[in-house]
Amino acid sequence: MTTIVIAEDDELQAELARRYLTREGFETTVVGDGRSALEAVRSSVVDLLVLDVMLPQMDGFAVCRALRAAGDETPILMLTARSEEDDLLVGLELGADDYLSKPYSPREMVARARALLRRRRTVDDGPVTVGPLVVDPRRHEASVGGAPIDLTRAEMQLLTLLAEHAGLVLSRPQLLRHLHGSDEYTTERTIDTHMKNLRSKVDAVFDGPELLRTVYGVGYKLVDPTATEPEADAT
């Protein structure tokens, strides 16, 4: 059975989330502070952590940071009463996979949880190489020109998808479907945030031609600077 830990100090909110997730067939555990959330994930097999930002003892950001620093890849759905872009960026940069701003619909929370669980799959393919870029999703490793890039789970998934379709423009809805399993309960803003972070990380270690490009009004694409473009595409 799929196990979900709900880290929420508001008892009413926690009970509501537990009821909805249990009704969907998930095994749930509720904890009321950050340290308990960290211990729950570390001490047992957890498939998803629903993590409130404002927790006693350790806030959600600290819990997320500690888990990712230890190499723990448990999917994290972050709950926050903060809607400012900077707070959302912090959560995603620390390695959270998705977020919900309070107040939220319990049904939307369940839908996002299901989408994150669908994303958790074993990657059997080997490394993908596009010019100076090498992406190995199985090992969660990426490098550009031999320089390693430290990526979050979501950034790795997006970069892998773009590498697998190098030279092609992928729309935001396409990227959303890959990232969340469904684009019904999320927004394109999440993709833009991840891509902004991803581009800055690549640019920080690679001084060559631009690899990640925005196609305005359409989406994003990964370019192989070593490839020769067809003459028909020349301008």
Short mmCIF file of C-alpha atoms in Angstrom, two decimals:
data_model
loop_
_atom_site.label_atom_id
_atom_site.label_comp_id
_atom_site.label_asym_id
_atom_site.label_seq_id
_atom_site.Cartn_x
_atom_site.Cartn_y
_atom_site.Cartn_z
CA MET A 1 0.00 0.00 0.00
CA THR A 2 1.17 3.52 -0.81
CA THR A 3 2.27 5.38 2.33
CA ILE A 4 1.87 9.14 2.72
CA VAL A 5 3.15 11.22 5.65
CA ILE A 6 1.18 14.42 6.36
CA ALA A 7 3.22 16.99 8.27
CA GLU A 8 0.70 19.60 9.45
CA ASP A 9 0.37 21.23 12.88
CA ASP A 10 -3.18 22.45 12.25
CA GLU A 11 -5.22 19.49 13.54
CA LEU A 12 -8.31 20.31 11.47
CA GLN A 13 -6.31 20.66 8.26
CA ALA A 14 -4.36 17.48 9.02
CA GLU A 15 -7.52 15.47 9.69
CA LEU A 16 -9.17 16.76 6.51
CA ALA A 17 -6.13 15.78 4.43
CA ARG A 18 -5.94 12.39 6.15
CA ARG A 19 -9.60 11.63 5.47
CA TYR A 20 -9.42 12.49 1.80
CA LEU A 21 -6.18 10.55 1.22
CA THR A 22 -7.40 7.54 3.23
CA ARG A 23 -10.65 7.55 1.25
CA GLU A 24 -8.53 7.20 -1.90
CA GLY A 25 -6.87 4.08 -0.51
CA PHE A 26 -3.61 5.56 0.78
CA GLU A 27 -2.07 4.62 4.10
CA THR A 28 -1.50 7.87 5.99
CA THR A 29 0.53 8.99 8.98
CA VAL A 30 0.05 12.43 10.53
CA VAL A 31 2.82 14.29 12.39
CA GLY A 32 2.59 17.77 13.89
CA ASP A 33 6.13 19.14 13.73
CA GLY A 34 9.14 19.24 11.43
CA ARG A 35 11.42 16.96 13.44
CA SER A 36 8.76 14.25 13.53
CA ALA A 37 8.29 14.60 9.77
CA LEU A 38 12.02 14.17 9.20
CA GLU A 39 12.15 11.12 11.48
CA ALA A 40 9.07 9.57 9.85
CA VAL A 41 10.64 9.72 6.39
CA ARG A 42 14.05 8.55 7.57
CA SER A 43 12.78 5.61 9.61
CA SER A 44 10.40 3.96 7.14
CA VAL A 45 9.48 3.63 3.48
CA VAL A 46 7.44 6.71 2.56
CA ASP A 47 6.05 7.26 -0.93
CA LEU A 48 5.04 10.92 -0.49
CA LEU A 49 5.50 13.67 2.09
CA VAL A 50 2.78 16.32 2.30
CA LEU A 51 4.74 19.04 4.06
CA ASP A 52 3.43 22.27 5.58
CA VAL A 53 5.95 25.12 5.55
CA MET A 54 4.96 26.64 8.91
CA LEU A 55 5.78 23.82 11.35
CA PRO A 56 7.13 23.99 14.92
CA GLN A 57 10.67 22.80 15.79
CA MET A 58 11.72 22.67 12.12
CA ASP A 59 9.90 24.49 9.35
CA GLY A 60 9.09 22.77 6.06
CA PHE A 61 11.99 24.41 4.25
CA ALA A 62 14.45 23.00 6.80
CA VAL A 63 12.91 19.53 6.55
CA CYS A 64 13.09 19.61 2.76
CA ARG A 65 16.70 20.83 2.85
CA ALA A 66 17.74 18.10 5.30
CA LEU A 67 16.15 15.32 3.27
CA ARG A 68 17.65 16.40 -0.04
CA ALA A 69 21.07 17.00 1.52
CA ALA A 70 21.00 13.38 2.71
CA GLY A 71 20.13 12.17 -0.79
CA ASP A 72 16.53 11.32 0.07
CA GLU A 73 14.37 11.58 -3.07
CA THR A 74 10.96 11.12 -1.45
CA PRO A 75 8.46 13.25 -3.42
CA ILE A 76 7.42 16.35 -1.48
CA LEU A 77 4.16 18.27 -1.87
CA MET A 78 4.65 21.51 0.03
CA LEU A 79 1.73 23.36 1.63
CA THR A 80 2.19 27.06 2.22
CA ALA A 81 0.14 30.03 3.30
CA ARG A 82 2.77 32.18 1.62
CA SER A 83 1.92 33.02 -1.98
CA GLU A 84 4.86 35.30 -2.69
CA GLU A 85 7.01 34.18 -5.63
CA ASP A 86 10.21 34.24 -3.55
CA ASP A 87 8.79 31.70 -1.10
CA LEU A 88 7.66 29.42 -3.91
CA LEU A 89 11.10 29.68 -5.52
CA VAL A 90 12.77 28.73 -2.24
CA GLY A 91 10.65 25.61 -1.89
CA LEU A 92 11.25 24.43 -5.44
CA GLU A 93 14.96 25.22 -5.29
CA LEU A 94 15.32 23.19 -2.08
CA GLY A 95 13.89 20.19 -3.89
CA ALA A 96 10.13 20.25 -3.30
CA ASP A 97 8.33 18.66 -6.23
CA ASP A 98 5.12 20.67 -6.10
CA TYR A 99 3.28 23.12 -3.87
CA LEU A 100 -0.20 24.18 -2.87
CA SER A 101 -1.09 27.57 -1.47
CA LYS A 102 -3.58 27.68 1.42
CA PRO A 103 -6.50 27.63 1.47
CA TYR A 104 -6.62 24.71 -0.96
CA SER A 105 -9.22 22.24 -2.17
CA PRO A 106 -8.76 18.76 -0.62
CA ARG A 107 -9.63 17.27 -4.00
CA GLU A 108 -6.87 19.28 -5.63
CA MET A 109 -4.48 18.09 -2.94
CA VAL A 110 -5.40 14.46 -3.69
CA ALA A 111 -5.01 15.06 -7.43
CA ARG A 112 -1.55 16.55 -6.98
CA ALA A 113 -0.57 13.70 -4.65
CA ARG A 114 -1.64 11.15 -7.26
CA ALA A 115 0.27 13.00 -9.96
CA LEU A 116 3.46 13.04 -7.89
CA LEU A 117 3.11 9.34 -7.11
CA ARG A 118 2.72 8.58 -10.82
CA ARG A 119 5.99 10.38 -11.45
CA ARG A 120 7.85 8.18 -9.00
CA ARG A 121 9.06 5.45 -11.31
CA THR A 122 12.31 3.66 -11.94
CA VAL A 123 14.30 5.00 -14.84
CA ASP A 124 15.85 2.13 -16.83
CA ASP A 125 17.40 4.10 -19.67
CA GLY A 126 21.06 5.01 -19.71
CA PRO A 127 22.61 8.48 -19.98
CA VAL A 128 21.42 10.90 -22.66
CA THR A 129 24.11 12.96 -24.40
CA VAL A 130 23.40 16.17 -26.34
CA GLY A 131 26.59 17.97 -27.39
CA PRO A 132 28.37 18.97 -24.15
CA LEU A 133 25.40 17.91 -22.00
CA VAL A 134 25.19 14.47 -20.35
CA VAL A 135 22.09 13.54 -18.35
CA ASP A 136 21.84 10.29 -16.39
CA PRO A 137 18.40 10.22 -14.69
CA ARG A 138 19.02 6.77 -13.20
CA ARG A 139 21.98 8.10 -11.21
CA HIS A 140 20.44 11.58 -10.84
CA GLU A 141 23.56 13.11 -12.41
CA ALA A 142 24.04 15.77 -15.05
CA SER A 143 27.03 17.64 -16.41
CA VAL A 144 27.82 20.23 -19.06
CA GLY A 145 31.26 20.25 -20.62
CA GLY A 146 32.36 17.87 -17.85
CA ALA A 147 31.21 20.22 -15.07
CA PRO A 148 28.57 18.65 -12.80
CA ILE A 149 25.22 20.39 -12.20
CA ASP A 150 23.33 19.97 -8.93
CA LEU A 151 19.68 19.55 -9.91
CA THR A 152 16.45 19.05 -8.02
CA ARG A 153 14.24 16.09 -8.94
CA ALA A 154 11.91 18.23 -11.05
CA GLU A 155 14.80 19.94 -12.85
CA MET A 156 16.32 16.55 -13.65
CA GLN A 157 13.05 15.31 -15.11
CA LEU A 158 12.60 18.40 -17.26
CA LEU A 159 16.20 18.37 -18.48
CA THR A 160 15.95 14.66 -19.33
CA LEU A 161 12.77 15.22 -21.33
CA LEU A 162 14.30 18.15 -23.22
CA ALA A 163 17.47 16.14 -23.90
CA GLU A 164 15.45 13.21 -25.22
CA HIS A 165 13.75 15.63 -27.63
CA ALA A 166 16.77 17.82 -28.42
CA GLY A 167 16.07 20.39 -31.11
CA LEU A 168 12.30 20.14 -30.71
CA VAL A 169 10.15 22.74 -29.00
CA LEU A 170 8.18 21.33 -26.08
CA SER A 171 5.18 23.35 -24.97
CA ARG A 172 4.47 24.17 -21.35
CA PRO A 173 1.45 21.80 -21.30
CA GLN A 174 3.70 18.99 -22.58
CA LEU A 175 6.26 19.69 -19.88
CA LEU A 176 3.53 19.90 -17.24
CA ARG A 177 2.14 16.50 -18.22
CA HIS A 178 5.60 15.00 -17.84
CA LEU A 179 6.28 16.76 -14.57
CA HIS A 180 2.96 16.20 -12.81
CA GLY A 181 1.15 13.55 -14.80
CA SER A 182 -1.69 16.02 -15.43
CA ASP A 183 -1.86 19.69 -16.21
CA GLU A 184 -5.35 20.10 -14.78
CA TYR A 185 -4.29 20.99 -11.24
CA THR A 186 -1.20 23.09 -11.78
CA THR A 187 -0.08 26.14 -13.72
CA GLU A 188 2.55 26.97 -16.31
CA ARG A 189 4.18 29.23 -13.75
CA THR A 190 5.73 26.15 -12.13
CA ILE A 191 7.45 25.21 -15.40
CA ASP A 192 8.75 28.76 -15.89
CA THR A 193 10.18 28.74 -12.36
CA HIS A 194 11.94 25.41 -12.85
CA MET A 195 13.30 26.45 -16.24
CA LYS A 196 14.61 29.73 -14.84
CA ASN A 197 16.50 27.85 -12.13
CA LEU A 198 17.70 25.21 -14.59
CA ARG A 199 19.03 27.75 -17.04
CA SER A 200 20.92 29.64 -14.32
CA LYS A 201 22.58 26.41 -13.16
CA VAL A 202 23.67 25.49 -16.68
CA ASP A 203 24.94 29.00 -17.39
CA ALA A 204 26.91 29.01 -14.15
CA VAL A 205 29.15 26.14 -15.28
CA PHE A 206 29.09 26.41 -19.07
CA ASP A 207 30.53 29.34 -21.00
CA GLY A 208 29.65 27.99 -24.44
CA PRO A 209 26.64 28.55 -26.71
CA GLU A 210 23.20 28.81 -25.14
CA LEU A 211 21.72 25.32 -24.67
CA LEU A 212 18.30 26.01 -23.15
CA ARG A 213 16.18 28.39 -25.16
CA THR A 214 12.78 29.94 -24.67
CA VAL A 215 10.53 29.93 -27.71
CA TYR A 216 8.25 32.80 -26.79
CA GLY A 217 4.59 31.99 -26.84
CA VAL A 218 5.29 28.28 -27.32
CA GLY A 219 7.64 26.68 -24.79
CA TYR A 220 11.26 25.58 -24.44
CA LYS A 221 13.85 23.56 -26.31
CA LEU A 222 17.33 22.17 -25.79
CA VAL A 223 19.79 22.91 -28.58
CA ASP A 224 22.81 20.80 -29.54
CA PRO A 225 25.47 23.38 -30.49
CA THR A 226 27.54 20.69 -32.23
CA ALA A 227 24.75 19.67 -34.59
CA THR A 228 24.57 20.96 -38.14
CA GLU A 229 21.19 22.43 -38.93
CA PRO A 230 19.51 21.55 -42.23
CA GLU A 231 19.98 24.14 -44.97
CA ALA A 232 16.22 24.65 -45.20
CA ASP A 233 16.26 25.99 -41.67
CA ALA A 234 19.10 28.42 -42.26
CA THR A 235 18.37 32.12 -42.12
#
